[in-house]
Tab-separated table of C-alpha atoms in Angstrom:
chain	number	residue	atom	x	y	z
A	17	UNK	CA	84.274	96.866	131.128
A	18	UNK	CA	81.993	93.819	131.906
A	19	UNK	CA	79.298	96.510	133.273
A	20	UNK	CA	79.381	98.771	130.207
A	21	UNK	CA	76.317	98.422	127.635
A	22	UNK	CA	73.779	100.785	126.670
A	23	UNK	CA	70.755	99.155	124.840
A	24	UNK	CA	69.975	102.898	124.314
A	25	UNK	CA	72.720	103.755	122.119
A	26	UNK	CA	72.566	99.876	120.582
A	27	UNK	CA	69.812	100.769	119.272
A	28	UNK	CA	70.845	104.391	117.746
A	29	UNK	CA	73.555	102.387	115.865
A	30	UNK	CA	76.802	102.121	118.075
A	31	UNK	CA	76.973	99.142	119.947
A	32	UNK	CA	79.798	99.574	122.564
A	33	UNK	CA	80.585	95.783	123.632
A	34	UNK	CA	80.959	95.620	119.760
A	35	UNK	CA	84.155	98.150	120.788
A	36	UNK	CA	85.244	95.498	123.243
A	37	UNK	CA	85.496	92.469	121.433
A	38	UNK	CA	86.875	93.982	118.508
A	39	UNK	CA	90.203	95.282	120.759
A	40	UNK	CA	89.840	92.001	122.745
A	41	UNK	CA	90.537	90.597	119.256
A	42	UNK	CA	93.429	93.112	118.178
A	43	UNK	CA	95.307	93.234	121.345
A	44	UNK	CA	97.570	90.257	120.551
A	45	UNK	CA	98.267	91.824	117.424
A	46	UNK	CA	99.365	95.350	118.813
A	47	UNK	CA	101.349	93.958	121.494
A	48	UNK	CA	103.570	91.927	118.691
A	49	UNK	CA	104.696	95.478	117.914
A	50	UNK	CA	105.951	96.384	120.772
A	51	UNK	CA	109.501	97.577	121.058
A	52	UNK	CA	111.843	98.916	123.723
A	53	UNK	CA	110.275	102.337	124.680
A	54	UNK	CA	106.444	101.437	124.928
A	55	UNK	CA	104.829	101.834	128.221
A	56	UNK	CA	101.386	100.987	129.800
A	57	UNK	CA	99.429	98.787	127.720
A	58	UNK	CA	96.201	98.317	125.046
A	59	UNK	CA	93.626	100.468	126.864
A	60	UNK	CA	94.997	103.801	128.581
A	61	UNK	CA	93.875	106.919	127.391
A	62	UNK	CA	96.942	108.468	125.987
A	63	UNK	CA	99.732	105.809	124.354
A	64	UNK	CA	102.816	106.251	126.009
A	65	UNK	CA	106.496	106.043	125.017
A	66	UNK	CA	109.802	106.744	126.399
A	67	UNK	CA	112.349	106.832	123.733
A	68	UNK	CA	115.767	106.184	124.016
A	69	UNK	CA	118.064	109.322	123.592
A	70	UNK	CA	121.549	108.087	124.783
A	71	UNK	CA	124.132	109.556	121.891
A	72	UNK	CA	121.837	112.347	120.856
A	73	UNK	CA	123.274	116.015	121.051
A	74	UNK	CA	119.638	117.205	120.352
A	75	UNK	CA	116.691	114.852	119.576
A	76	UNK	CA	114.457	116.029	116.844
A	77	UNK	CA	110.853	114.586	116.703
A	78	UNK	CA	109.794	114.424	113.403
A	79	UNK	CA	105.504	113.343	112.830
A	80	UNK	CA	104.232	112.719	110.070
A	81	UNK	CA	99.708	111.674	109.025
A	82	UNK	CA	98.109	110.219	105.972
A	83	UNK	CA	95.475	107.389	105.229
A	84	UNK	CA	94.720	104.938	102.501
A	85	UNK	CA	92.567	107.226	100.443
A	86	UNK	CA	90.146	105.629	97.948
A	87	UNK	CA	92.295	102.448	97.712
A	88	UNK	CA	89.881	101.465	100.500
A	89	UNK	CA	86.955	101.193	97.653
A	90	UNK	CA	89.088	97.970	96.227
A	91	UNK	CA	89.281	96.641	99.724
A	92	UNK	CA	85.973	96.475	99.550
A	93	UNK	CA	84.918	95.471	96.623
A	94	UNK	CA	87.361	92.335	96.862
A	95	UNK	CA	85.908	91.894	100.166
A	96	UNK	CA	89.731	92.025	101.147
A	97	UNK	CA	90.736	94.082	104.248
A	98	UNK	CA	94.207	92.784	105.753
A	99	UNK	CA	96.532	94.749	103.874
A	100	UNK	CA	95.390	98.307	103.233
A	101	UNK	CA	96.837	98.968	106.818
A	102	UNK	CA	100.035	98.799	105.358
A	103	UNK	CA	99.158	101.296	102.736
A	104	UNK	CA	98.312	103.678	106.129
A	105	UNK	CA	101.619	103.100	107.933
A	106	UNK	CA	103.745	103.489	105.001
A	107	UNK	CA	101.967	106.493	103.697
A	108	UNK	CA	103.221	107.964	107.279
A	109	UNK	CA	106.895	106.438	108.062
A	110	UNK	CA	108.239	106.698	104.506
A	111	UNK	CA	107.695	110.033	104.919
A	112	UNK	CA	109.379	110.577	108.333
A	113	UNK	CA	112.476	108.408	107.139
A	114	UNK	CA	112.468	111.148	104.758
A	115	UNK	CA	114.095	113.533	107.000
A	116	UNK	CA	116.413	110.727	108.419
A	117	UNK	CA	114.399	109.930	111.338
A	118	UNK	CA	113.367	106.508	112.968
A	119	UNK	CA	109.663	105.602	113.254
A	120	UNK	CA	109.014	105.518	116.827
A	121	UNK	CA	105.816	104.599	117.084
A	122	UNK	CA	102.498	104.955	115.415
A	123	UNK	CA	98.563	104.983	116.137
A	124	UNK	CA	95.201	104.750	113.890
A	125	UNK	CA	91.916	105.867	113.613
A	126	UNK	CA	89.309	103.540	112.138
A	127	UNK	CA	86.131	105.152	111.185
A	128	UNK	CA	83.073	103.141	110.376
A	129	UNK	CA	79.470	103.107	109.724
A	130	UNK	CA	79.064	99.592	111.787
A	131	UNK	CA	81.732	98.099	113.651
A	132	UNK	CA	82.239	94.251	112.811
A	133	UNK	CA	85.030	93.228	114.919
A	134	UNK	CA	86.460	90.727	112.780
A	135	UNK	CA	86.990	93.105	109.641
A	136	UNK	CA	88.565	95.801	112.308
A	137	UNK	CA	90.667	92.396	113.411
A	138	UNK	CA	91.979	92.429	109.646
A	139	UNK	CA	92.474	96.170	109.047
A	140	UNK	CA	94.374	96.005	112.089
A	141	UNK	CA	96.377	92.999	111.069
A	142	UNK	CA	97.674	95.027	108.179
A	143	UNK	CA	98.442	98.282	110.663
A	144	UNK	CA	100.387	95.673	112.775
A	145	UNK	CA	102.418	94.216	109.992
A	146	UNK	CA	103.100	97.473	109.096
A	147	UNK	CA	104.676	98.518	112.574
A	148	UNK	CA	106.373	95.491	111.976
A	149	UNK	CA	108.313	96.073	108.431
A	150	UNK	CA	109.382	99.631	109.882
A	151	UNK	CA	110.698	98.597	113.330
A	152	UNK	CA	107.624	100.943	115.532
A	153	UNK	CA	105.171	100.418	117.582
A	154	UNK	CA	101.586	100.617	117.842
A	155	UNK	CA	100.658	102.326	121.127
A	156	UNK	CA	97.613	103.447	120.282
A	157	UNK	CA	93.928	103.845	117.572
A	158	UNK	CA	90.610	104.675	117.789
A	159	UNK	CA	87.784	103.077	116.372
A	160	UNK	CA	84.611	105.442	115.578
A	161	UNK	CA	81.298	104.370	114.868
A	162	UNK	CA	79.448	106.819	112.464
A	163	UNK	CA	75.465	105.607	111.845
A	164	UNK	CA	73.841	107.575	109.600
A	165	UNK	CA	77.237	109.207	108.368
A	166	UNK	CA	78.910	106.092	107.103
A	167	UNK	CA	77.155	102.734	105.565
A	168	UNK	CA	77.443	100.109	107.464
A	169	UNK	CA	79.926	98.532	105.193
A	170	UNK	CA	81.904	101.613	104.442
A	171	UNK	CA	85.134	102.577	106.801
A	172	UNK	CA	87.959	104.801	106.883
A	173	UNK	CA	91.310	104.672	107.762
A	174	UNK	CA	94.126	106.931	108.534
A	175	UNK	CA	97.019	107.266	110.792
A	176	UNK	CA	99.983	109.057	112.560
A	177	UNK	CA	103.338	108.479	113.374
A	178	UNK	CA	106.262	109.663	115.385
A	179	UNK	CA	110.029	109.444	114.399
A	180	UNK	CA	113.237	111.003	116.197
A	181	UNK	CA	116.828	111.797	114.874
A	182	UNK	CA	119.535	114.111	115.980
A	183	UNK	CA	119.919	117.356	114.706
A	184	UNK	CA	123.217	117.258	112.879
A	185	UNK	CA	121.842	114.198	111.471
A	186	UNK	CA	118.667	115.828	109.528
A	187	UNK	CA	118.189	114.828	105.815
A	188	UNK	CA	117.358	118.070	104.653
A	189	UNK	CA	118.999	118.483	100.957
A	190	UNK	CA	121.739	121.219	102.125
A	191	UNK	CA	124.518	118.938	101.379
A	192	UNK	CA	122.814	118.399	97.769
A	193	UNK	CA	125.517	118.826	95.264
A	194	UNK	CA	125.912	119.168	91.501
A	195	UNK	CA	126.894	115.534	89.873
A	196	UNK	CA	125.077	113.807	93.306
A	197	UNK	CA	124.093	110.310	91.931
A	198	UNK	CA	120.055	109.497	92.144
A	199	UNK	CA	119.354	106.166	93.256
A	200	UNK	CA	115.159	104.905	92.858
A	201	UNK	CA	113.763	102.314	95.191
A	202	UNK	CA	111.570	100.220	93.297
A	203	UNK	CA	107.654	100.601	94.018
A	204	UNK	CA	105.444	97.490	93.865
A	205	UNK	CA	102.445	99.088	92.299
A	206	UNK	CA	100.308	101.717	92.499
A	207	UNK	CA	101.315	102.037	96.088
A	208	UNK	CA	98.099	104.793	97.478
A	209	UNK	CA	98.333	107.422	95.480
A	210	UNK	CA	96.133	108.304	92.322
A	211	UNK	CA	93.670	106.073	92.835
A	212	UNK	CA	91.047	108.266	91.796
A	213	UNK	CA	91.966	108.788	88.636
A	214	UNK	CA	92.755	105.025	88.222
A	215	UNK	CA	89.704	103.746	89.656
A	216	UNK	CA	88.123	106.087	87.226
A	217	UNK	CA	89.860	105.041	84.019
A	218	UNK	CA	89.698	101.281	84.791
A	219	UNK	CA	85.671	101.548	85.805
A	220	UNK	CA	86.803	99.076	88.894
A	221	UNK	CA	82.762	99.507	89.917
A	222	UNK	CA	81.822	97.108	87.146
A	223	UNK	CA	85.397	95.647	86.059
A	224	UNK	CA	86.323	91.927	86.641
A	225	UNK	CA	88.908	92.071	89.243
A	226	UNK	CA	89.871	88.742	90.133
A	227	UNK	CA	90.289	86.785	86.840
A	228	UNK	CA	93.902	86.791	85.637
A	229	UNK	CA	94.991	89.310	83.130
A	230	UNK	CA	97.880	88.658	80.298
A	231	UNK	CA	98.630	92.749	80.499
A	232	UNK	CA	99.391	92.436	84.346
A	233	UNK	CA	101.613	89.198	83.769
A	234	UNK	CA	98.766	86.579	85.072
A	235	UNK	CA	97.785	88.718	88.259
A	236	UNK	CA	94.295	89.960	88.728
A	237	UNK	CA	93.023	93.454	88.643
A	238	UNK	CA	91.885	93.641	92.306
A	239	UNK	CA	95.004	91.987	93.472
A	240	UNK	CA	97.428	94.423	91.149
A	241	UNK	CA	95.843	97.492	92.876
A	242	UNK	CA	95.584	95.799	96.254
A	243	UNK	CA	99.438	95.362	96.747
A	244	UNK	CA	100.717	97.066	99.575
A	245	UNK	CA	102.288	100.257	99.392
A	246	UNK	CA	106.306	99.233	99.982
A	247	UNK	CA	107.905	100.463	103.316
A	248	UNK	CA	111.554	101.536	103.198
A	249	UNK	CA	112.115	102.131	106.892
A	250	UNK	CA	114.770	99.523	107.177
A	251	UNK	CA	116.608	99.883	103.991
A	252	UNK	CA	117.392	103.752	104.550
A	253	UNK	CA	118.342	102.407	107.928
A	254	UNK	CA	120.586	100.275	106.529
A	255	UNK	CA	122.458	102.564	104.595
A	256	UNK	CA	122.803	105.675	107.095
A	257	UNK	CA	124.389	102.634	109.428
A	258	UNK	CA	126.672	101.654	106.654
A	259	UNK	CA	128.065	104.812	106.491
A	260	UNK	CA	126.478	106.342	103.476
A	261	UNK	CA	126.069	109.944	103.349
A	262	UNK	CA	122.557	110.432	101.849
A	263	UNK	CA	122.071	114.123	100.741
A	264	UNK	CA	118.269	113.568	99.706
A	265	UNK	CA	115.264	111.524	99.741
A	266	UNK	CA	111.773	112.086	97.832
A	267	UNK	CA	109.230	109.641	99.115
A	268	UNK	CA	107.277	109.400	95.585
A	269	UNK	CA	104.012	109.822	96.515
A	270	UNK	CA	100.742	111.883	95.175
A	271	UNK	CA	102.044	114.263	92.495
A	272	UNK	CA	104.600	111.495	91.586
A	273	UNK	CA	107.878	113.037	89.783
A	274	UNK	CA	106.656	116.533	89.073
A	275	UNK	CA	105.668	117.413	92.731
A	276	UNK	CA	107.541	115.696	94.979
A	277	UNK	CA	111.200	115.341	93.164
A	278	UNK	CA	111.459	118.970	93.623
A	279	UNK	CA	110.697	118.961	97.512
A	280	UNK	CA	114.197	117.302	97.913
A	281	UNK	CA	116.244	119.563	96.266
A	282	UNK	CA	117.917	123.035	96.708
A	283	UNK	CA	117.610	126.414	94.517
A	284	UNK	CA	119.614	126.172	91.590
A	285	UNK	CA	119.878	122.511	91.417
A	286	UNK	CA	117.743	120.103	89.263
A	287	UNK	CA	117.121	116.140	89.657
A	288	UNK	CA	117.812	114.879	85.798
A	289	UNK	CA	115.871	111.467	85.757
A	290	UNK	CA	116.769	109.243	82.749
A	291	UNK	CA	113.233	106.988	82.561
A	292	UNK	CA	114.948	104.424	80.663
A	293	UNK	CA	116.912	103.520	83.612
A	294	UNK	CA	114.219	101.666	85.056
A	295	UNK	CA	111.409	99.373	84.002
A	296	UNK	CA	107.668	100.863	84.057
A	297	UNK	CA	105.464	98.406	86.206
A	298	UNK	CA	102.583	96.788	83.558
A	299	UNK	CA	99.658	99.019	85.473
A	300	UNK	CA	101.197	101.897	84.428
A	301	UNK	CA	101.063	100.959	81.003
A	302	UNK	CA	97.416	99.943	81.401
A	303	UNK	CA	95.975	102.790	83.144
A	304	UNK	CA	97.888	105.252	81.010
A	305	UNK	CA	96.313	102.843	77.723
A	306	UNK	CA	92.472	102.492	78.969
A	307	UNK	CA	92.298	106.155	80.168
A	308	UNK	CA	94.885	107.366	77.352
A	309	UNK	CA	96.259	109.599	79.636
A	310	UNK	CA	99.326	112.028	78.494
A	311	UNK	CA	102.638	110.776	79.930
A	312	UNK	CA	102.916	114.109	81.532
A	313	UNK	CA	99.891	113.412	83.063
A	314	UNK	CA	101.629	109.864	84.423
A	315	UNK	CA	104.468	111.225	85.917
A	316	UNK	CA	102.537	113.981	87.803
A	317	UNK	CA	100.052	111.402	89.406
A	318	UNK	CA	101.579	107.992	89.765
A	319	UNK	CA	104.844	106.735	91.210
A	320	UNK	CA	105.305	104.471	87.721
A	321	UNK	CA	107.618	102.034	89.315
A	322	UNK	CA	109.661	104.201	92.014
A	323	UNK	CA	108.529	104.898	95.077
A	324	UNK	CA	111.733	106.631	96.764
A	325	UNK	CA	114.289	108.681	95.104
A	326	UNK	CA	117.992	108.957	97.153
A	327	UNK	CA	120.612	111.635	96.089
A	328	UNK	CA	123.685	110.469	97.542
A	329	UNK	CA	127.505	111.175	96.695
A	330	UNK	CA	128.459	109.883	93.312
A	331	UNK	CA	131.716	107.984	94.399
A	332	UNK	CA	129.334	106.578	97.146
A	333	UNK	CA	126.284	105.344	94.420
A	334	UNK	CA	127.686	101.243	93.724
A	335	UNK	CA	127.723	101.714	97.912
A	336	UNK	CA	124.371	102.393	98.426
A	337	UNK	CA	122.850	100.320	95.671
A	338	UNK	CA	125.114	97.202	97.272
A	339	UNK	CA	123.563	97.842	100.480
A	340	UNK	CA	120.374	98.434	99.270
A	341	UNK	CA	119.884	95.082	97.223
A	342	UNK	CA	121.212	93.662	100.221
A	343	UNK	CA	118.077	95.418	102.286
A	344	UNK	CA	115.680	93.546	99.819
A	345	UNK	CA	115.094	96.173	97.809
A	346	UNK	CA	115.470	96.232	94.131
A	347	UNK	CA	117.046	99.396	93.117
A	348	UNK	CA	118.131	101.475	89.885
A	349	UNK	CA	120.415	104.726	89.161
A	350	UNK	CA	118.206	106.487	87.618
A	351	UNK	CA	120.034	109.957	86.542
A	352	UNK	CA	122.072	112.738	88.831
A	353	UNK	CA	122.175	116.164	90.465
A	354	UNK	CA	122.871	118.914	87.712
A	355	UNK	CA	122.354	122.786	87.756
A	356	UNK	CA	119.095	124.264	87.089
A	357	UNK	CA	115.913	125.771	88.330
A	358	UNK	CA	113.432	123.586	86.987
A	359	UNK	CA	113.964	120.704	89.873
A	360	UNK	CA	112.900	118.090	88.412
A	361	UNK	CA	113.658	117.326	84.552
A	362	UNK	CA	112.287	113.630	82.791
A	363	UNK	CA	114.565	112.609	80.187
């Protein structure tokens, strides 16, 4: 590419060797994802991958897109851009683990009014890390510039992913069973979800977000919301390899309890919740307290505190919590399976 520049299109606002030294910067970074299965390298046209199917009776590919949303607005505002690719991968593969399957590999799209290679460098470093914490690969992005559409400050990001699993092995909730135990995965914030109601409530425009605040025990504003969204690739993995028979999962995302509880289970059964059985993270408690928002309203927008539900086997629940504090995850049973049509009930 040492021939390719346009001083024409420079000056209508996309400057191509721009393009170039932002993936000459990146492509260190990608290639530390790379796992057995990726072919060709940074560059191609088309990312390539060549899974491995040895043991399957019928491979299922299972995809799954999202972005960051308006989190991105507190990435900018803190002047702060590593992470929120995290948000953008786990938005994806916590879905596809969802359905049992393993994140294959994944690729981006960065749109942006200007591109400044080093703040793609440190979107890309949080897409990366990402890949990393759910064992895929990056094989692939694209980075748009959009003059005249976008400031040149402002970007967008998003993603998609690609997951496989055998058939017989599919999480799908048909082995869901009255008295199933519910085990919750502990979120570490606000994850990337309902951020437009809490950007809203907590006026982050004109808010102080880096001085410490006693109601978010010492941590800032900008670096409560900022936490990355957790990825729970490897624990799930963990537990289908130790054996446990998971019936369910909910990835607790936009809609929190009252949308996406139900999506797991199975006409005539109901997910009974007990809230008490785990600890509401302090932003809850402040968003809910500077918008005074119902606590309906909470549990139908936010994740407040869990960001995966499991139904598994009852005389299989001290299993799956063992291995799943084990994982690194800090985990709760937080109700059980009964009969009902309701789907979800918060008790």
């Amino acid at each position: 590419m040492k021939n390719s520049h346009s001083e024409s299109y420079a000056a209508a606002g996309v400057d191509v060797t721009a393009g170039y030294e932002a993936v000459k910067r990146i492509k260190p970074m990608v290639e530390s994802t790379y796992i057995p299965g990726v072919m060709g390298t940074l560059g191609g046209f088309g990312g390539m991958f060549a899974p491995d199917m040895a043991g399957m009776k019928k491979p299922v590919l299972v995809s799954g897109t999202d972005g960051v949303g308006t989190k991105l607005r507190l990435a900018q505002l803190m002047d702060k851009h590593d992470t929120i690719g995290i948000d953008c991968v786990a938005m994806c593969v916590n879905d596809i683990i969802c359905g049992g399957a393993a994140p294959l590999f994944f690729l981006d799209y960065i749109a942006c009014g200007k591109n400044d290679p080093v703040r793609i460098a440190e979107i890309v470093s949080g897409i990366t890390e990402g890949c990393r914490q759910s064992e895929c690969a990056l094989v692939g992005g694209e980075t748009a510039e959009h003059p005249g559409l976008m400031a040149d400050d402002d970007y967008d990001v998003a993603g998609f992913s690609v997951g496989i699993v055998d058939e017989e092995k599919i999480i799908d909730g048909k082995k869901l069973a009255e008295g199933d135990a519910l085990i919750g995965l502990a979120s570490t914030g606000v994850h990337s979800n309902g951020f437009s109601l809490a950007r809203k409530v907590l006026d982050v425009e004109h808010a102080d977000l880096k001085s410490p605040m006693a109601e978010l025990g010492g941590k800032s504003l900008g670096e409560t919301l900022l936490t990355p969204t957790r990825i729970y690739v490897k624990a799930i993995k963990a537990l289908l390899k130790d054996g446990v028979d998971i019936h369910a999962i909910s990835h607790i995302t936009g809609g929190g309890f009252y949308e996406n509880v139900p999506r797991m289970m199975t006409e005539g059964l109901t997910a009974r919740i007990e809230l008490n059985s785990f600890p509401r993270l302090p932003i809850f408690d402040l968003i809910q307290k500077r918008g005074n928002i119902p606590e309906r309203d909470m549990y139908n927008t936010f994740n407040m505190g869990i960001g995966m539900i499991l139904a598994v086997p009852a005389h299989q629940a001290a299993q799956a919590l063992e291995v799943l504090k084990a994982a690194g995850e800090t985990v709760h049973q937080i109700g059980s399976v009964v009969k009902g049509d309701d789907g979800v009930a918060l008790v």
